[in-house]
Each structure stands twice: as structure tokens, then as C-alpha cells.
Amino acid sequence: RQLPTVTNSDGTVSKYKIEIYADFELVQLSNNKKVYSSYSRGFNSYDVVTSEYNTSENKKIALTLATREALQAVITKSQSHLAKNSE
């Protein structure tokens, strides 16, 4: 999801916030049973600049970083769940 966060006086947007939302499930492979499900989110932002190319590159970087953040949260939540249930 992309949301405008800074709008100029002429109505143009100069900064966007990127939000990545990921649902996930952990499944026990031996019986195909779902053992845990949750979601994670990642955020980043990018500036709109005069060059269309640079704006596009800024957006790509922001998407990559937000996705990485969301995936890191998936790993952390999964590891936490597995650690709690292995005790």
C-alpha cells in the first residue's frame, strides 16, 4: 500500500509511505496441520523528485526495504512461536 505523507501547496505529493502486509502460516509437514498463523508489516518511505527515473528508483528501494522488514518480522515471530512451543 502506498500513502501520500507530504503534499505540497499545489496539491502534488512530495513523499509517499510504503506499507507491506504479509499473512503467513506455519504448517507441520508430517501431518499438514496448521500450527501457527499471523501477519507482519513493513514500512518505508520515499521522496518524489524532479527526475522520474530517480523517483522510480527511490520507490524500488523503499519497497525492497519495507518487504525486508516484513519478512524479518515473519522470521522473528515464527522463531518465537517455535521456541515457546518447544519448551
PDB file of C-alpha atoms in Angstrom:
ATOM      1  CA  ARG A   1       0.000   0.000   0.000  1.00  0.00           C
ATOM      2  CA  GLN A   2       1.272   3.467  -0.880  1.00  0.00           C
ATOM      3  CA  LEU A   3       0.046   6.518   1.025  1.00  0.00           C
ATOM      4  CA  PRO A   4       0.906  10.172   0.419  1.00  0.00           C
ATOM      5  CA  THR A   5       2.502  11.649   3.538  1.00  0.00           C
ATOM      6  CA  VAL A   6       3.659  15.087   2.369  1.00  0.00           C
ATOM      7  CA  THR A   7       1.579  17.178  -0.012  1.00  0.00           C
ATOM      8  CA  ASN A   8       2.783  20.447  -1.472  1.00  0.00           C
ATOM      9  CA  SER A   9       0.671  23.619  -1.573  1.00  0.00           C
ATOM     10  CA  ASP A  10      -0.037  22.992  -5.267  1.00  0.00           C
ATOM     11  CA  GLY A  11      -1.561  19.579  -4.479  1.00  0.00           C
ATOM     12  CA  THR A  12       1.347  17.469  -5.691  1.00  0.00           C
ATOM     13  CA  VAL A  13       2.772  14.775  -3.442  1.00  0.00           C
ATOM     14  CA  SER A  14       6.422  15.012  -2.429  1.00  0.00           C
ATOM     15  CA  LYS A  15       6.656  11.972  -0.147  1.00  0.00           C
ATOM     16  CA  TYR A  16       4.958   8.575  -0.003  1.00  0.00           C
ATOM     17  CA  LYS A  17       4.814   5.953   2.718  1.00  0.00           C
ATOM     18  CA  ILE A  18       5.008   2.306   1.650  1.00  0.00           C
ATOM     19  CA  GLU A  19       3.340  -0.385   3.764  1.00  0.00           C
ATOM     20  CA  ILE A  20       3.821  -4.102   3.104  1.00  0.00           C
ATOM     21  CA  TYR A  21       1.417  -6.530   4.796  1.00  0.00           C
ATOM     22  CA  ALA A  22       2.163 -10.270   4.882  1.00  0.00           C
ATOM     23  CA  ASP A  23      -0.050 -13.081   6.176  1.00  0.00           C
ATOM     24  CA  PHE A  24       1.742 -16.337   6.922  1.00  0.00           C
ATOM     25  CA  GLU A  25       1.167 -19.815   8.313  1.00  0.00           C
ATOM     26  CA  LEU A  26       3.436 -22.451   9.811  1.00  0.00           C
ATOM     27  CA  VAL A  27       2.414 -25.958   8.822  1.00  0.00           C
ATOM     28  CA  GLN A  28       3.576 -29.236  10.381  1.00  0.00           C
ATOM     29  CA  LEU A  29       4.855 -31.145   7.362  1.00  0.00           C
ATOM     30  CA  SER A  30       4.289 -34.599   8.835  1.00  0.00           C
ATOM     31  CA  ASN A  31       0.510 -34.130   9.089  1.00  0.00           C
ATOM     32  CA  ASN A  32      -0.095 -30.956   7.047  1.00  0.00           C
ATOM     33  CA  LYS A  33      -1.660 -29.333  10.122  1.00  0.00           C
ATOM     34  CA  LYS A  34      -1.505 -25.562  10.624  1.00  0.00           C
ATOM     35  CA  VAL A  35       0.330 -24.874  13.886  1.00  0.00           C
ATOM     36  CA  TYR A  36       0.557 -21.082  13.776  1.00  0.00           C
ATOM     37  CA  SER A  37      -0.654 -18.168  11.681  1.00  0.00           C
ATOM     38  CA  SER A  38      -0.036 -14.473  11.973  1.00  0.00           C
ATOM     39  CA  TYR A  39       0.833 -11.395   9.953  1.00  0.00           C
ATOM     40  CA  SER A  40       3.632  -8.889   9.744  1.00  0.00           C
ATOM     41  CA  ARG A  41       4.092  -5.431   8.331  1.00  0.00           C
ATOM     42  CA  GLY A  42       7.000  -3.457   6.977  1.00  0.00           C
ATOM     43  CA  PHE A  43       7.224   0.266   6.381  1.00  0.00           C
ATOM     44  CA  ASN A  44       9.394   2.706   4.479  1.00  0.00           C
ATOM     45  CA  SER A  45       9.006   5.959   2.590  1.00  0.00           C
ATOM     46  CA  TYR A  46      10.407   7.674  -0.457  1.00  0.00           C
ATOM     47  CA  ASP A  47      10.671  11.189  -1.804  1.00  0.00           C
ATOM     48  CA  VAL A  48       9.264  12.294  -5.139  1.00  0.00           C
ATOM     49  CA  VAL A  49      11.951  14.227  -7.010  1.00  0.00           C
ATOM     50  CA  THR A  50      12.036  16.084 -10.322  1.00  0.00           C
ATOM     51  CA  SER A  51      13.537  13.126 -12.195  1.00  0.00           C
ATOM     52  CA  GLU A  52      11.000  10.396 -12.954  1.00  0.00           C
ATOM     53  CA  TYR A  53      13.816   7.847 -13.076  1.00  0.00           C
ATOM     54  CA  ASN A  54      15.133   8.826  -9.629  1.00  0.00           C
ATOM     55  CA  THR A  55      11.626   8.770  -8.162  1.00  0.00           C
ATOM     56  CA  SER A  56      11.137   5.281  -9.584  1.00  0.00           C
ATOM     57  CA  GLU A  57      14.451   4.143  -8.107  1.00  0.00           C
ATOM     58  CA  ASN A  58      13.547   5.674  -4.732  1.00  0.00           C
ATOM     59  CA  LYS A  59      10.263   3.756  -4.803  1.00  0.00           C
ATOM     60  CA  LYS A  60      12.010   0.463  -5.660  1.00  0.00           C
ATOM     61  CA  ILE A  61      14.426   0.903  -2.755  1.00  0.00           C
ATOM     62  CA  ALA A  62      11.588   1.743  -0.350  1.00  0.00           C
ATOM     63  CA  LEU A  63       9.619  -1.330  -1.494  1.00  0.00           C
ATOM     64  CA  THR A  64      12.668  -3.551  -1.034  1.00  0.00           C
ATOM     65  CA  LEU A  65      13.359  -2.226   2.466  1.00  0.00           C
ATOM     66  CA  ALA A  66       9.708  -2.453   3.554  1.00  0.00           C
ATOM     67  CA  THR A  67       9.488  -6.014   2.219  1.00  0.00           C
ATOM     68  CA  ARG A  68      12.696  -6.979   4.001  1.00  0.00           C
ATOM     69  CA  GLU A  69      11.320  -5.549   7.255  1.00  0.00           C
ATOM     70  CA  ALA A  70       8.073  -7.509   6.891  1.00  0.00           C
ATOM     71  CA  LEU A  71       9.951 -10.741   6.142  1.00  0.00           C
ATOM     72  CA  GLN A  72      12.284 -10.247   9.103  1.00  0.00           C
ATOM     73  CA  ALA A  73       9.203  -9.917  11.306  1.00  0.00           C
ATOM     74  CA  VAL A  74       7.858 -13.200   9.871  1.00  0.00           C
ATOM     75  CA  ILE A  75      11.106 -14.936  10.835  1.00  0.00           C
ATOM     76  CA  THR A  76      11.146 -13.392  14.314  1.00  0.00           C
ATOM     77  CA  LYS A  77       7.518 -14.286  15.029  1.00  0.00           C
ATOM     78  CA  SER A  78       7.991 -17.815  13.713  1.00  0.00           C
ATOM     79  CA  GLN A  79      11.128 -18.407  15.767  1.00  0.00           C
ATOM     80  CA  SER A  80       9.437 -17.018  18.869  1.00  0.00           C
ATOM     81  CA  HIS A  81       6.426 -19.301  18.397  1.00  0.00           C
ATOM     82  CA  LEU A  82       8.623 -22.345  17.834  1.00  0.00           C
ATOM     83  CA  ALA A  83      10.778 -21.546  20.879  1.00  0.00           C
ATOM     84  CA  LYS A  84       7.725 -21.169  23.146  1.00  0.00           C
ATOM     85  CA  ASN A  85       6.275 -24.460  21.960  1.00  0.00           C
ATOM     86  CA  SER A  86       9.477 -26.471  22.209  1.00  0.00           C
ATOM     87  CA  GLU A  87       9.826 -25.923  25.969  1.00  0.00           C
TER      88      GLU A  87
END
